[in-house]
Tab-separated table of C-alpha atoms in Angstrom:
chain	number	residue	atom	x	y	z
A	780	MET	CA	88.068	83.400	90.841
A	781	ILE	CA	87.348	84.460	94.415
A	782	ASP	CA	90.545	83.902	96.413
A	783	LYS	CA	89.371	85.543	99.644
A	784	GLU	CA	85.752	85.984	100.686
A	785	LEU	CA	84.407	89.028	102.507
A	786	GLU	CA	84.652	88.481	106.248
A	787	PRO	CA	81.278	88.849	108.046
A	788	GLN	CA	81.083	91.855	110.354
A	789	ASP	CA	78.509	93.158	112.833
A	790	HIS	CA	78.963	96.885	113.430
A	791	ALA	CA	76.922	98.789	116.017
A	792	ASP	CA	77.883	102.141	114.513
A	793	PRO	CA	75.467	103.015	111.645
A	794	LEU	CA	78.203	104.512	109.455
A	795	ARG	CA	80.409	101.453	109.785
A	796	ARG	CA	77.440	99.197	109.141
A	797	ALA	CA	76.592	101.158	105.992
A	798	GLY	CA	80.219	100.890	104.860
A	799	TYR	CA	80.137	97.126	105.270
A	800	GLU	CA	76.880	96.911	103.289
A	801	ALA	CA	78.555	98.867	100.463
A	802	GLU	CA	81.417	96.344	100.470
A	803	ARG	CA	78.925	93.463	100.454
A	804	GLN	CA	77.085	94.986	97.503
A	805	MET	CA	80.338	95.428	95.583
A	806	GLY	CA	81.357	91.880	96.471
A	807	HIS	CA	78.126	90.609	94.918
A	808	TYR	CA	78.840	92.363	91.616
A	809	LEU	CA	82.457	91.137	91.510
A	810	ARG	CA	81.376	87.572	92.257
A	811	ARG	CA	78.857	87.622	89.424
A	812	ALA	CA	81.518	88.937	87.049
A	813	PHE	CA	84.680	87.045	88.019
A	814	ALA	CA	83.862	83.994	90.182
A	815	GLU	CA	84.371	81.667	87.199
A	816	ASP	CA	87.133	83.683	85.510
A	817	PRO	CA	90.387	81.661	85.711
A	818	ASN	CA	92.558	84.704	84.910
A	819	ARG	CA	91.272	87.268	87.475
A	820	PHE	CA	91.639	86.629	91.193
A	821	VAL	CA	89.514	88.621	93.632
A	822	PHE	CA	90.369	89.301	97.290
A	823	HIS	CA	87.743	90.937	99.519
A	824	ASN	CA	88.525	92.896	102.692
A	825	LEU	CA	92.287	92.227	102.532
A	826	ARG	CA	94.284	93.820	105.350
A	827	LEU	CA	98.076	93.943	105.016
A	828	GLU	CA	100.781	95.239	107.333
A	829	ARG	CA	104.272	96.531	106.538
A	830	ARG	CA	106.727	98.163	108.934
A	831	GLY	CA	104.097	99.322	111.374
A	832	GLU	CA	101.645	100.563	108.723
A	833	ALA	CA	98.461	98.857	107.538
A	834	ALA	CA	96.448	98.955	104.319
A	835	GLN	CA	92.782	97.929	104.260
A	836	LEU	CA	91.898	96.928	100.694
A	837	ASP	CA	88.135	96.649	100.259
A	838	HIS	CA	88.548	94.662	97.027
A	839	LEU	CA	91.703	93.656	95.160
A	840	ILE	CA	91.822	92.097	91.696
A	841	LEU	CA	95.040	90.342	90.699
A	842	HIS	CA	95.372	89.860	86.950
A	843	ARG	CA	98.019	88.963	84.389
A	844	SER	CA	99.255	92.553	83.946
A	845	GLY	CA	99.037	93.805	87.526
A	846	LEU	CA	96.740	94.801	90.388
A	847	LEU	CA	93.499	96.762	90.630
A	848	VAL	CA	92.087	98.120	93.916
A	849	VAL	CA	88.367	98.882	94.292
A	850	GLU	CA	87.452	101.196	97.183
A	851	SER	CA	83.783	100.938	98.229
A	852	LYS	CA	82.031	104.073	99.503
A	853	SER	CA	78.578	104.113	101.080
A	854	VAL	CA	76.737	107.206	99.844
A	855	ALA	CA	73.054	107.575	100.794
A	856	GLY	CA	72.776	111.088	99.361
A	857	GLN	CA	75.235	112.628	96.947
A	858	VAL	CA	78.979	112.941	96.533
A	859	SER	CA	80.578	115.751	94.515
A	860	VAL	CA	84.081	116.602	93.342
A	861	ASN	CA	85.025	120.153	92.373
A	862	GLY	CA	87.663	121.385	89.934
A	863	HIS	CA	90.343	121.320	92.636
A	864	GLY	CA	89.777	117.632	93.341
A	865	GLU	CA	88.051	118.353	96.674
A	866	TRP	CA	85.369	115.865	97.719
A	867	THR	CA	82.079	116.678	99.485
A	868	ARG	CA	79.430	114.317	100.825
A	869	TRP	CA	75.862	115.730	100.775
A	870	TRP	CA	72.871	114.709	102.877
A	871	LYS	CA	69.572	116.629	103.099
A	872	GLY	CA	71.165	119.735	101.602
A	873	GLN	CA	74.090	119.756	104.027
A	874	GLY	CA	77.593	119.242	102.680
A	875	ARG	CA	80.612	117.939	104.552
A	876	GLY	CA	84.129	117.613	103.201
A	877	MET	CA	85.727	114.171	102.974
A	878	PRO	CA	89.202	112.856	102.128
A	879	SER	CA	89.714	111.796	98.536
A	880	PRO	CA	88.973	108.045	98.322
A	881	VAL	CA	91.002	107.933	95.097
A	882	LEU	CA	94.137	109.073	96.945
A	883	GLN	CA	93.258	106.708	99.797
A	884	ALA	CA	93.093	103.764	97.397
A	885	ARG	CA	96.385	104.776	95.765
A	886	ARG	CA	98.133	104.896	99.158
A	887	GLN	CA	96.860	101.405	99.875
A	888	LEU	CA	98.094	100.219	96.496
A	889	ASP	CA	101.498	101.817	97.151
A	890	LEU	CA	101.846	99.931	100.447
A	891	LEU	CA	100.866	96.687	98.728
A	892	LEU	CA	103.460	97.187	95.988
A	893	ALA	CA	106.122	98.032	98.588
A	894	LEU	CA	105.284	94.838	100.487
A	895	LEU	CA	105.520	92.770	97.312
A	896	GLY	CA	108.807	94.469	96.466
A	897	ASP	CA	110.219	93.347	99.819
A	898	HIS	CA	109.654	89.754	98.672
A	899	THR	CA	110.704	90.039	95.043
A	900	ALA	CA	113.080	87.075	95.123
A	901	GLU	CA	110.401	84.821	96.641
A	902	LEU	CA	107.595	85.843	94.306
A	903	MET	CA	109.150	86.600	90.918
A	904	ASP	CA	110.912	84.342	88.425
A	905	ARG	CA	114.416	84.728	87.119
A	906	SER	CA	114.891	85.337	83.386
A	907	LEU	CA	117.763	85.051	80.908
A	908	LEU	CA	118.692	81.518	81.954
A	909	GLY	CA	118.302	82.405	85.617
A	910	LEU	CA	120.817	85.268	85.527
A	911	ARG	CA	118.403	88.189	85.947
A	912	GLN	CA	115.803	88.646	88.675
A	913	ARG	CA	112.402	89.794	87.441
A	914	THR	CA	110.911	92.631	89.514
A	915	PHE	CA	107.606	94.463	89.980
A	916	ALA	CA	108.935	97.511	88.098
A	917	GLY	CA	106.565	97.025	85.140
A	918	VAL	CA	103.480	96.004	87.073
A	919	ARG	CA	100.276	97.897	86.235
A	920	GLY	CA	98.446	99.420	89.213
A	921	ASP	CA	94.908	100.852	88.954
A	922	VAL	CA	92.265	102.055	91.405
A	923	LEU	CA	88.498	102.523	91.208
A	924	VAL	CA	86.128	104.136	93.714
A	925	ALA	CA	82.681	102.513	93.801
A	926	VAL	CA	79.749	104.575	95.089
A	927	SER	CA	76.821	102.517	96.360
A	928	ASP	CA	73.888	102.118	93.966
A	929	ASN	CA	71.524	104.371	95.916
A	930	GLY	CA	73.979	107.291	95.927
A	931	ARG	CA	74.335	110.078	93.372
A	932	ILE	CA	77.478	111.532	91.805
A	933	ASP	CA	77.830	115.237	90.965
A	934	ARG	CA	80.754	115.465	88.549
A	935	GLY	CA	82.035	119.014	88.740
A	936	THR	CA	85.209	117.656	87.172
A	937	ASP	CA	86.101	114.434	85.421
A	938	VAL	CA	87.264	111.728	87.862
A	939	PRO	CA	87.697	108.596	85.708
A	940	GLU	CA	88.237	106.418	88.796
A	941	LEU	CA	84.791	107.293	90.232
A	942	VAL	CA	81.915	104.972	89.203
A	943	LYS	CA	78.644	103.545	90.541
A	944	ALA	CA	78.967	100.079	92.079
A	945	ASP	CA	76.963	98.287	89.361
A	946	GLN	CA	79.269	99.740	86.685
A	947	VAL	CA	82.483	98.477	88.278
A	948	PRO	CA	82.683	95.035	86.579
A	949	ASP	CA	82.469	96.566	83.089
A	950	ARG	CA	84.978	99.264	84.032
A	951	VAL	CA	87.353	96.611	85.432
A	952	LYS	CA	87.146	94.641	82.194
A	953	ALA	CA	87.840	97.797	80.153
A	954	VAL	CA	90.844	98.705	82.313
A	955	LEU	CA	92.296	95.199	82.038
A	956	GLN	CA	91.787	95.039	78.287
A	957	ALA	CA	93.487	98.416	77.844
A	958	GLY	CA	96.313	97.355	80.132
A	959	HIS	CA	96.841	94.141	78.215
A	960	ALA	CA	97.040	96.048	74.934
A	961	ARG	CA	99.623	98.493	76.313
A	962	THR	CA	101.777	95.972	78.174
A	963	PHE	CA	101.682	93.122	75.660
A	964	GLY	CA	105.214	91.964	75.051
A	965	SER	CA	106.709	93.969	77.932
A	966	PHE	CA	105.248	92.738	81.231
A	967	GLY	CA	102.940	90.022	82.438
A	968	PHE	CA	102.940	87.694	85.426
A	969	THR	CA	103.780	84.080	84.618
A	970	ASP	CA	101.520	81.255	85.831
A	971	ALA	CA	104.045	80.383	88.538
A	972	GLU	CA	104.246	84.016	89.679
A	973	LEU	CA	100.451	84.268	89.879
A	974	THR	CA	100.343	81.097	91.968
A	975	ARG	CA	102.924	82.453	94.397
A	976	LEU	CA	101.270	85.886	94.571
A	977	ARG	CA	97.882	84.373	95.400
A	978	ALA	CA	99.348	82.246	98.169
A	979	PHE	CA	101.385	85.180	99.498
A	980	LEU	CA	98.416	87.545	99.685
A	981	ARG	CA	96.293	84.983	101.506
A	982	SER	CA	99.071	84.282	103.993
A	983	ARG	CA	99.777	87.963	104.713
A	984	HIS	CA	96.188	88.911	105.584
A	985	VAL	CA	95.986	90.198	109.175
A	986	PRO	CA	92.358	90.466	110.353
A	987	GLY	CA	91.494	93.717	112.092
A	988	PRO	CA	89.314	93.996	115.203
A	989	LEU	CA	85.627	93.534	114.466
A	990	GLN	CA	83.277	96.216	115.771
A	991	THR	CA	80.442	94.171	117.211
A	992	GLY	CA	78.819	96.867	119.359
A	993	THR	CA	79.448	94.956	122.566
A	994	SER	CA	82.426	95.227	124.838
A	995	PRO	CA	84.142	91.929	125.609
A	996	ALA	CA	84.059	90.816	129.191
A	997	PRO	CA	87.269	91.738	130.992
A	998	ARG	CA	89.668	88.873	131.355
A	999	PRO	CA	90.747	87.981	134.855
A	1000	ARG	CA	94.194	89.295	135.610
A	1001	PRO	CA	96.586	86.392	136.241
A	1002	ARG	CA	98.251	86.256	139.627
A	1003	PRO	CA	101.969	87.061	139.586
A	1004	ASP	CA	104.036	83.933	139.239
A	1005	SER	CA	107.740	84.246	138.566
A	1006	ARG	CA	107.871	80.694	137.312
A	1007	SER	CA	105.456	81.379	134.441
A	1008	ALA	CA	106.250	85.016	133.697
A	1009	ALA	CA	106.803	85.678	129.984
A	1010	PRO	CA	107.618	88.818	128.032
A	1011	VAL	CA	104.711	90.595	126.390
A	1012	ARG	CA	104.706	89.983	122.628
A	1013	THR	CA	103.669	92.499	120.023
A	1014	SER	CA	100.861	91.635	117.602
A	1015	GLN	CA	103.411	91.045	114.836
A	1016	GLU	CA	105.372	88.636	117.009
A	1017	ARG	CA	102.192	86.746	117.874
A	1018	GLN	CA	101.411	86.633	114.159
A	1019	ALA	CA	104.822	85.174	113.366
A	1020	GLN	CA	104.464	82.559	116.114
A	1021	ALA	CA	101.008	81.600	114.865
A	1022	ARG	CA	102.271	81.133	111.305
A	1023	PRO	CA	105.708	79.526	111.614
A	1024	ARG	CA	105.658	78.163	108.053
A	1025	PRO	CA	105.473	80.830	105.338
A	1026	ASP	CA	103.081	80.023	102.512
A	1027	MET	CA	105.885	79.381	100.041
A	1028	ALA	CA	105.684	78.008	96.535
A	1029	CYS	CA	108.318	76.891	94.056
A	1030	ARG	CA	109.189	79.801	91.773
A	1031	ALA	CA	109.615	77.404	88.827
A	1032	CYS	CA	106.402	75.348	88.951
A	1033	GLY	CA	104.357	76.833	91.802
A	1034	GLY	CA	104.490	73.561	93.769
A	1035	THR	CA	104.350	73.531	97.577
A	1036	ASP	CA	106.073	70.203	98.323
A	1037	LEU	CA	109.243	71.900	99.563
A	1038	SER	CA	112.109	71.330	101.967
A	1039	VAL	CA	114.865	73.663	103.090
A	1040	GLN	CA	118.383	72.683	101.974
A	1041	SER	CA	121.759	74.345	102.384
A	1042	GLY	CA	124.159	75.158	99.567
A	1043	LYS	CA	127.084	77.312	98.558
A	1044	TYR	CA	125.059	80.513	98.876
A	1045	GLY	CA	123.102	79.619	102.002
A	1046	TYR	CA	119.681	78.074	102.569
A	1047	TYR	CA	117.130	77.536	99.812
A	1048	PHE	CA	113.878	75.631	99.166
A	1049	LYS	CA	114.121	72.449	97.096
A	1050	CYS	CA	110.957	71.455	95.211
A	1051	ALA	CA	110.143	67.738	95.229
A	1052	GLY	CA	107.987	68.185	92.119
A	1053	CYS	CA	110.396	69.752	89.620
A	1054	ALA	CA	113.685	69.800	91.612
A	1055	GLY	CA	113.779	73.586	91.238
A	1056	ASN	CA	115.407	75.893	93.804
A	1057	THR	CA	113.812	78.940	95.454
A	1058	PRO	CA	115.806	81.295	97.734
A	1059	ALA	CA	114.923	81.195	101.435
A	1060	LYS	CA	114.719	84.876	102.315
A	1061	PRO	CA	112.618	85.413	105.447
A	1062	VAL	CA	111.460	88.911	106.360
A	1063	CYS	CA	110.612	89.887	109.932
A	1064	ALA	CA	106.867	90.473	110.443
A	1065	GLN	CA	107.644	92.948	113.229
A	1066	CYS	CA	110.187	95.346	111.738
A	1067	GLY	CA	110.365	94.360	108.055
A	1068	GLN	CA	114.111	93.598	108.172
A	1069	PRO	CA	115.580	90.559	106.370
A	1070	GLY	CA	116.269	87.497	108.494
A	1071	LYS	CA	119.102	84.995	108.669
A	1072	VAL	CA	118.163	81.312	108.731
A	1073	SER	CA	119.630	78.851	111.231
A	1074	ARG	CA	118.976	75.135	111.621
A	1075	ARG	CA	118.395	72.725	114.459
A	1076	GLY	CA	117.494	69.284	113.156
A	1077	PRO	CA	114.489	69.516	110.809
A	1078	ALA	CA	113.440	72.894	112.268
A	1079	PHE	CA	114.633	76.249	110.957
A	1080	THR	CA	114.446	79.599	112.706
A	1081	ALA	CA	115.094	83.105	111.397
A	1082	THR	CA	116.703	86.055	113.180
A	1083	CYS	CA	116.555	89.579	111.774
A	1084	THR	CA	119.043	92.420	112.223
A	1085	GLY	CA	116.614	93.949	114.731
A	1086	GLY	CA	117.123	90.994	117.074
A	1087	HIS	CA	113.736	89.300	116.562
A	1088	THR	CA	113.648	85.503	116.214
A	1089	TRP	CA	110.750	83.387	114.954
A	1090	PRO	CA	110.094	79.823	113.690
A	1091	TYR	CA	110.571	79.821	109.925
A	1092	TRP	CA	110.181	76.298	108.523
A	1093	THR	CA	110.108	72.624	109.494
A	1094	ASN	CA	111.142	70.050	106.913
A	1095	PRO	CA	108.784	67.093	106.428
A	1096	ALA	CA	109.853	63.890	108.137
């Protein structure tokens, strides 16, 4: 299934435009392979932030055993990798070194796993009659680097993650089948966990600035007015204000008909569908610190240890 489509972009810079076309080509192949697959969930152009750092995932596939990142690379000529793992891009006989896209994809995957780990209690079930919290410790993480169809690969050394774009769907299926065979009986996301993970990833996407090739017209500077002066907010604070309700789901059934209740151990979400409980554990979008929930009528706010406060939830009337 396609959970997040590729966002349209209009780049003036030829290199950026070629990069977007490579992503669009890869998106076409993944759609043909997985659009009707109920067990693989594809996210295109997913941008996530954590503690001041950002990861731009060209393509992410969420599956029962874990996560697979596909990094698209536009190559009009040839790309080569020597025995030391050093990458070179070639065009008209001229070579230029480039960072390893395999390591780049792994760093992005590491940030994603760290972000998910911050929200373990919200996303993962509890096992052994609710006494033990499941974690992401056993999750499988894989990366592939897709070179555009019109590019050539010179394999001076074996790089199993490096493939042509049209070969990616078959390679993805092989990786997932191998992963299922190795992890059978030890780790696999439950249906409820997959539902929560899909909702979480969609809600955490932070679009980056689009390079359109034109400079926006300057905004008129407002005249000073002490009555309307307001502190300047960071992008993360604006994000939190724009999304006051986290995209939560019941950890037992995946339902979203929730309300915040208070109990012996603090605030929690009560599911109207199955009467299950899910911990309310907000995390600050600005500094990544855990937040403490407070209530005023049906509205709930969260305040982190860094002193940031944001709207967290409003119970239905």
